[in-house]
Coordinates of C-alpha atoms and ligand atoms in Angstrom, one line a residue:
X45 CA 0.2 -0.1 0.1
X46 CA 1.3 3.5 -0.8
X47 CA -0.3 6.8 0.5
X48 CA 0.6 10.0 -1.1
X49 CA 0.2 13.1 0.9
X50 CA 0.1 16.2 -1.3
X51 CA 0.7 19.8 -0.7
X52 CA 0.9 19.5 3.0
X53 CA 2.9 21.5 5.4
X54 CA 5.6 19.3 7.5
X55 CA 6.6 19.6 10.8
X56 CA 9.6 17.3 10.4
X57 CA 10.2 17.1 14.2
X58 CA 12.5 19.9 14.3
X59 CA 11.5 22.2 11.3
X60 CA 8.7 23.3 9.3
X61 CA 8.4 23.0 5.6
X62 CA 5.8 24.9 4.2
X63 CA 4.5 22.5 1.5
X64 CA 5.9 19.0 0.6
X65 CA 4.5 15.6 -0.8
X66 CA 4.8 12.9 1.5
X67 CA 4.8 9.2 0.9
X68 CA 4.0 6.3 2.9
X69 CA 5.1 2.9 1.4
X70 CA 4.0 0.0 3.5
X71 CA 5.2 0.6 7.1
X72 CA 7.6 3.3 6.4
X73 CA 8.1 7.0 5.2
X74 CA 9.4 7.2 1.5
X75 CA 10.6 9.6 -0.8
X76 CA 8.1 10.5 -3.4
X77 CA 9.3 8.8 -6.7
X78 CA 6.8 9.8 -9.1
X79 CA 5.2 6.4 -9.6
X80 CA 1.4 6.3 -8.9
X81 CA 0.0 5.8 -5.2
X82 CA -3.1 3.6 -4.2
X83 CA -4.4 6.4 -2.0
X84 CA -3.7 10.6 -2.4
X85 CA -4.4 12.7 0.5
X86 CA -5.1 16.2 -0.1
X87 CA -2.9 18.0 2.7
X88 CA -3.7 21.6 1.9
X89 CA -4.6 23.4 4.8
X90 CA -3.5 20.9 6.7
X91 CA -0.1 19.9 8.5
X92 CA 1.7 16.5 8.9
X93 CA 3.7 15.7 12.1
X94 CA 5.5 12.5 13.4
X95 CA 2.9 10.7 15.4
X96 CA 3.1 12.1 19.1
X97 CA 5.4 9.9 21.8
X98 CA 4.2 10.6 25.5
X99 CA 7.0 10.4 27.6
X100 CA 5.2 9.6 30.8
X101 CA 2.0 7.5 31.1
X102 CA 0.4 4.5 32.9
X103 CA -0.6 2.0 30.9
X104 CA -3.9 -0.4 31.3
X105 CA -6.0 -2.0 29.0
X106 CA -7.9 0.1 26.8
X107 CA -4.9 3.1 27.2
X108 CA -3.1 2.3 24.0
X109 CA -6.0 2.4 21.3
X110 CA -7.4 5.5 23.4
X111 CA -3.9 7.3 23.1
X112 CA -3.7 6.4 19.3
X113 CA -7.1 8.2 18.7
X114 CA -5.6 11.4 19.8
X115 CA -2.5 11.0 17.7
X116 CA -0.3 9.5 20.5
X117 CA 1.5 6.8 18.4
X118 CA 4.2 5.8 21.2
X119 CA 3.7 5.6 25.1
X120 CA 6.6 5.7 27.3
X121 CA 4.9 4.0 30.5
X122 CA 6.9 4.7 33.9
X123 CA 5.5 1.9 36.1
X124 CA 3.4 -1.5 34.8
X125 CA 3.7 -4.5 37.1
X126 CA 5.0 -7.4 35.3
X127 CA 1.6 -9.3 34.3
X128 CA 0.1 -6.2 32.8
X129 CA 3.4 -5.3 31.1
X130 CA 3.5 -8.7 29.3
X131 CA -0.5 -8.0 28.3
X132 CA 0.6 -4.6 26.7
X133 CA 3.6 -5.3 25.2
X134 CA 2.0 -8.2 23.3
X135 CA -0.8 -6.1 22.3
X136 CA 1.3 -3.0 20.9
X137 CA 3.7 -5.6 19.0
X138 CA 1.1 -7.4 17.4
X139 CA -1.6 -4.8 16.4
X140 CA -1.9 -1.6 14.5
X141 CA -4.8 -0.3 15.9
X142 CA -2.7 0.6 19.3
X143 CA -0.2 3.1 20.1
X144 CA 3.1 1.5 20.6
X145 CA 4.8 0.8 24.0
X146 CA 8.0 1.0 25.7
X147 CA 8.1 0.6 29.7
X148 CA 10.0 0.8 32.8
X149 CA 8.0 -2.0 34.0
X150 CA 8.3 -2.3 38.0
X151 CA 9.7 0.9 39.3
X152 CA 12.1 0.9 42.4
X153 CA 10.9 2.2 45.5
X154 CA 11.5 1.5 49.1
X155 CA 9.2 -1.1 51.2
X156 CA 6.1 0.7 51.8
X157 CA 7.2 3.7 49.5
X158 CA 5.5 5.7 46.9
X159 CA 3.4 4.4 45.0
X160 CA 2.1 1.8 47.4
X161 CA -0.1 4.3 49.4
X162 CA -1.7 5.2 46.5
X163 CA -2.2 1.4 45.2
X164 CA -3.5 0.7 48.8
X165 CA -6.7 3.1 48.3
X166 CA -8.0 1.5 45.5
X167 CA -11.0 -0.3 45.1
X168 CA -11.0 -3.8 43.9
X169 CA -11.8 -3.2 40.3
X170 CA -9.1 -0.9 39.9
X171 CA -6.7 -3.1 41.7
X172 CA -7.7 -5.5 39.1
X173 CA -7.1 -3.5 36.2
X174 CA -3.2 -3.6 37.5
X175 CA -3.5 -7.4 36.7
X176 CA -1.0 -8.6 39.0
X177 CA -1.2 -9.3 42.9
X178 CA -0.5 -5.7 44.5
X179 CA 1.0 -7.3 47.8
X180 CA 3.6 -9.2 45.9
X181 CA 5.5 -5.8 44.4
X182 CA 9.0 -5.9 44.4
X183 CA 11.1 -3.2 46.6
X184 CA 14.4 -2.5 47.4
X185 CA 15.5 -2.3 51.3
X186 CA 19.3 -2.0 50.9
X187 CA 22.0 -0.9 48.2
X188 CA 23.1 -4.6 48.2
X189 CA 19.8 -5.6 46.6
X190 CA 20.1 -3.0 43.6
X191 CA 22.0 -5.6 41.3
X192 CA 19.4 -8.4 42.0
X193 CA 16.6 -5.8 41.4
X194 CA 17.8 -4.7 38.3
X195 CA 18.8 -8.2 36.9
X196 CA 15.0 -9.3 37.9
X197 CA 13.6 -6.3 35.8
X198 CA 15.7 -7.4 32.8
X199 CA 14.4 -10.7 32.5
X200 CA 10.9 -8.8 32.6
X201 CA 11.5 -7.1 29.4
X202 CA 12.1 -3.4 31.0
X203 CA 13.1 -0.8 28.3
X204 CA 14.6 1.7 31.2
X205 CA 14.7 2.0 35.1
X206 CA 12.4 4.3 37.0
X207 CA 13.6 5.3 40.7
X208 CA 11.3 6.4 43.1
X209 CA 12.9 9.3 45.2
X210 CA 9.9 10.8 47.2
X211 CA 9.2 10.9 50.6
X212 CA 5.3 11.9 50.2
X213 CA 5.8 15.5 50.9
X214 CA 3.8 16.3 47.9
X215 CA 1.0 13.9 48.7
X216 CA 0.9 15.5 52.3
X217 CA 2.1 12.2 53.7
X218 CA 5.3 10.6 55.1
X219 CA 6.3 7.7 53.3
X220 CA 9.4 5.5 53.2
X221 CA 11.6 6.6 50.6
X222 CA 15.0 4.8 48.9
X223 CA 18.1 6.0 50.7
X224 CA 20.8 8.3 48.8
X225 CA 23.0 5.1 49.0
X226 CA 20.3 2.8 47.5
X227 CA 19.4 5.5 44.6
X228 CA 23.2 5.6 43.9
X229 CA 23.4 1.7 43.7
X230 CA 20.5 1.3 41.6
X231 CA 21.6 3.9 38.8
X232 CA 25.1 2.1 38.8
X233 CA 23.6 -1.3 38.4
X234 CA 21.2 0.0 35.6
X235 CA 24.2 1.7 33.8
X236 CA 26.2 -1.6 33.9
X237 CA 23.4 -3.2 32.3
X238 CA 22.9 -0.2 29.7
X239 CA 19.8 1.1 31.2
X240 CA 18.7 4.8 31.3
X241 CA 17.6 5.6 34.4
X242 CA 14.6 7.8 35.2
X243 CA 14.2 9.5 38.6
X244 CA 10.6 10.3 40.1
X245 CA 11.3 13.2 42.2
X246 CA 8.7 16.1 42.9
X247 CA 10.8 18.5 45.1
X248 CA 13.9 20.1 44.3
X249 CA 15.6 18.2 47.6
X250 CA 14.4 15.2 45.9
X251 CA 15.6 15.7 42.2
X252 CA 19.1 16.7 44.0
X253 CA 19.2 13.4 45.5
X254 CA 18.4 11.7 41.8
X255 CA 21.4 14.1 40.3
X256 CA 23.7 13.3 43.1
X257 CA 23.1 9.8 42.0
X258 CA 23.9 10.5 38.3
X259 CA 20.2 9.6 37.0
X260 CA 19.8 10.3 33.5
X261 CA 16.2 11.9 33.2
X262 CA 13.9 13.1 35.6
X263 CA 9.9 12.0 35.2
X264 CA 8.3 15.3 36.5
X265 CA 9.6 19.2 36.8
X266 CA 10.1 19.9 40.7
X267 CA 6.6 21.2 42.1
X268 CA 7.9 22.8 45.4
X269 CA 9.8 26.3 43.8
X270 CA 8.1 29.6 43.2
X271 CA 8.9 32.1 40.6
X272 CA 11.0 34.1 43.2
X273 CA 12.9 31.1 44.8
X274 CA 16.4 31.2 43.7
X275 CA 16.5 27.2 44.4
X276 CA 14.5 26.5 41.6
X277 CA 17.1 28.5 38.9
X278 CA 19.9 27.1 41.1
X279 CA 18.4 23.5 40.4
X280 CA 18.0 24.0 36.5
X281 CA 21.2 25.2 36.1
X282 CA 22.7 22.1 37.5
X283 CA 20.3 19.8 35.6
X284 CA 21.6 21.4 32.5
X285 CA 25.0 21.2 33.3
X286 CA 24.7 17.3 33.9
X287 CA 22.8 17.3 30.6
X288 CA 19.7 15.5 32.4
X289 CA 16.6 15.6 30.5
X290 CA 12.9 16.4 32.2
X291 CA 9.8 14.9 31.4
X292 CA 7.2 18.1 32.2
X293 CA 3.9 16.3 33.5
X294 CA 2.4 19.8 33.7
X295 CA -1.2 18.1 32.9
X296 CA -0.5 16.3 35.8
X297 CA -0.2 19.0 37.8
X298 CA -2.8 20.5 36.8
X299 CA -4.9 17.8 37.4
X300 CA -3.9 16.7 41.1
X301 CA -3.9 20.3 41.9
X302 CA -7.7 20.4 41.5
X303 CA -8.0 17.0 43.4
X304 CA -5.6 18.1 46.2
X305 CA -7.0 21.5 46.9
X306 CA -10.5 19.5 47.4
X307 CA -8.6 17.1 49.8
X308 CA -6.7 20.1 51.7
X309 CA -3.4 18.6 51.3
X310 CA -0.4 18.6 49.0
X311 CA 1.5 21.1 48.1
X312 CA 0.1 24.7 47.6
X313 CA 0.3 25.9 44.1
X314 CA 2.1 23.1 42.4
X315 CA 0.7 23.6 39.2
X316 CA 1.9 26.9 38.8
X317 CA 5.3 26.1 40.4
X318 CA 5.4 23.2 37.8
X319 CA 4.9 25.8 34.8
X320 CA 7.3 28.0 36.3
X321 CA 9.8 25.2 36.9
X322 CA 9.3 24.3 33.1
X323 CA 10.2 27.9 32.0
X324 CA 13.5 28.0 34.1
X325 CA 14.5 24.8 32.9
X326 CA 14.0 25.7 29.5
X327 CA 15.7 28.8 29.7
X328 CA 18.7 27.0 31.2
X329 CA 18.9 24.7 28.1
X330 CA 17.6 21.7 29.6
X331 CA 16.0 19.1 27.2
X332 CA 12.4 18.9 27.9
X333 CA 9.9 16.0 26.9
X334 CA 6.4 16.3 26.7
X335 CA 4.7 13.8 28.9
X336 CA 1.2 13.6 30.8
X337 CA 1.4 10.9 33.4
X338 CA -1.7 9.6 32.3
X339 CA -3.6 7.1 34.2
X340 CA -6.6 5.2 34.5
X341 CA -8.0 8.3 36.0
X342 CA -6.7 11.7 35.1
X343 CA -5.2 12.7 33.0
X344 CA -6.6 10.8 30.2
X345 CA -4.5 8.8 27.5
X346 CA -3.9 11.0 24.2
X347 CA -6.0 13.8 24.9
X348 CA -4.0 14.8 27.8
X349 CA -1.1 15.5 25.1
X350 CA -2.7 18.3 23.7
X351 CA -3.1 20.0 27.0
X352 CA 0.4 19.2 27.7
X353 CA 1.7 20.9 24.4
X354 CA -0.3 24.1 25.3
X355 CA 1.2 24.5 28.9
X356 CA 4.6 23.9 27.4
X357 CA 3.8 26.9 25.2
X358 CA 2.7 29.0 28.5
X359 CA 6.0 28.1 29.8
X360 CA 7.5 30.1 27.3
X361 CA 8.4 27.1 24.6
X362 CA 7.9 28.1 21.0
X363 CA 5.1 26.3 19.4
X364 CA 7.7 24.2 17.7
X365 CA 9.7 23.5 20.4
X366 CA 6.8 21.9 22.2
X367 CA 6.1 19.9 19.2
X368 CA 9.9 18.6 19.3
X369 CA 9.5 18.0 22.8
X370 CA 6.5 15.6 21.7
X371 CA 8.3 14.0 18.9
X372 CA 12.0 14.1 18.1
X373 CA 13.3 15.0 21.4
X374 CA 11.8 12.1 23.4
X375 CA 12.9 9.8 20.6
X376 CA 16.6 10.9 20.8
X377 CA 16.7 10.9 24.8
X378 CA 14.8 7.0 24.5
X379 CA 17.0 5.8 21.7
X380 CA 14.0 5.6 19.4
X381 CA 16.1 6.2 16.1
X382 CA 13.1 4.7 14.1
X383 CA 10.6 7.4 15.0
X384 CA 9.9 11.2 16.1
X385 CA 10.9 12.6 12.7
X386 CA 9.0 12.9 9.4
X387 CA 11.9 11.3 7.0
X388 CA 12.2 8.6 4.6
X389 CA 13.1 5.3 6.0
X390 CA 11.6 6.0 9.5
X391 CA 8.4 4.2 10.5
X392 CA 5.1 5.6 9.3
X393 CA 3.9 7.0 12.6
X394 CA 2.1 10.1 11.3
X395 CA -0.4 12.9 12.4
X396 CA -2.3 15.0 10.2
X397 CA -4.2 18.1 11.5
X398 CA -6.2 20.5 10.3
X399 CA -4.5 24.0 10.4
X400 CA -1.1 24.9 11.5
X401 CA 0.2 23.7 15.2
X402 CA 3.3 25.8 14.7
X403 CA 1.0 29.0 14.7
X404 CA -1.9 27.7 16.9
X405 CA -0.7 24.9 19.1
X406 CA -4.5 23.9 19.9
X407 CA -4.3 22.7 16.3
X408 CA -2.7 19.3 17.1
X409 CA -6.3 18.4 18.5
X410 CA -7.6 19.1 15.2
X411 CA -7.0 15.5 13.8
X412 CA -7.9 14.7 10.1
X413 CA -5.6 11.3 10.0
X414 CA -3.3 9.1 11.9
X415 CA -1.1 6.4 10.5
X416 CA 0.2 3.7 13.0
X417 CA 3.0 2.0 10.9
X418 CA 1.7 2.9 7.9
X419 CA -1.8 1.6 8.7
X420 CA -4.4 4.5 8.5
X421 CA -6.6 4.7 11.4
X422 CA -10.7 4.9 11.2
X423 CA -12.1 8.2 12.0
Ligands
ZN909 ZN1 3.6 8.5 36.8

């Protein structure tokens, strides 16, 4: 099957080409060769983009199908229990009507540490959605267990390691947390096995522990420093100097701020702080990756990505920079060399939208077509 998209504006992952023809040949993007195509799509007035990559999700039954409907062609899951991971991975590998998946699998946390307190509050049907015996979740109690923990995750087929550095402050709780020594031992064991490490940290103090350990990326912006707090600027400079990337999850902070204010706990103003942190990090030259923390509740898989892009522009990214944060930048940091750009030879994971998101970011949600590995999705 050959599909020719004619006269379309192309955001190629980094730059915008005002008018081009793009050929989809089978499951790949190809150079138009003048031979007839099976299908022609009129791209005038539309913009073609690489399929979006959500760099922070929690993937459950139904998530990958929902994400694809909204133009998210790859989800980077940041915590998935082994039974669920195996199921979602099989689904993503064998079907073109769902988003593709990479996953951290079982995250590293202390016994009783985050997110066990969240899971303890779930009802039976939610727990069932996790697809595993939650009581059996593997944890790390001392640095000597780091190597074993990483090796167990490798046999489960993880793509990168997520390490929780969270003492519960943002949730208004006190929780057991991994010590500095354990975090450092986990990073070392992961790196020895060629795994990228991503730290879950919500506060500047927690982020510093992850940076001290030599983490590669952070799964959230820090959300406890306001605009006038020099600590936020100092931290951004350090993150930039260490070459660490940050997944923004601004849609997540926006979602939990409403919930937390209702419950009268958690960090006040964390959504505003998060946008401010993203601005500070961007100004410092840090690589920002668009991620939503989509889960079975809120933010919502796929849909939240379009909100995340708008919030990134509120944080001072240009539209093109926000779009890159959802395409080429996560592809680069997660070693996904076959996607994230519109270029010959790459996977035909593509999003066609009405209008021009490089001028109006909300246009990303005006979806005309989605292709996953060259397969045009029903609309
Ligand atoms: Zn998360």
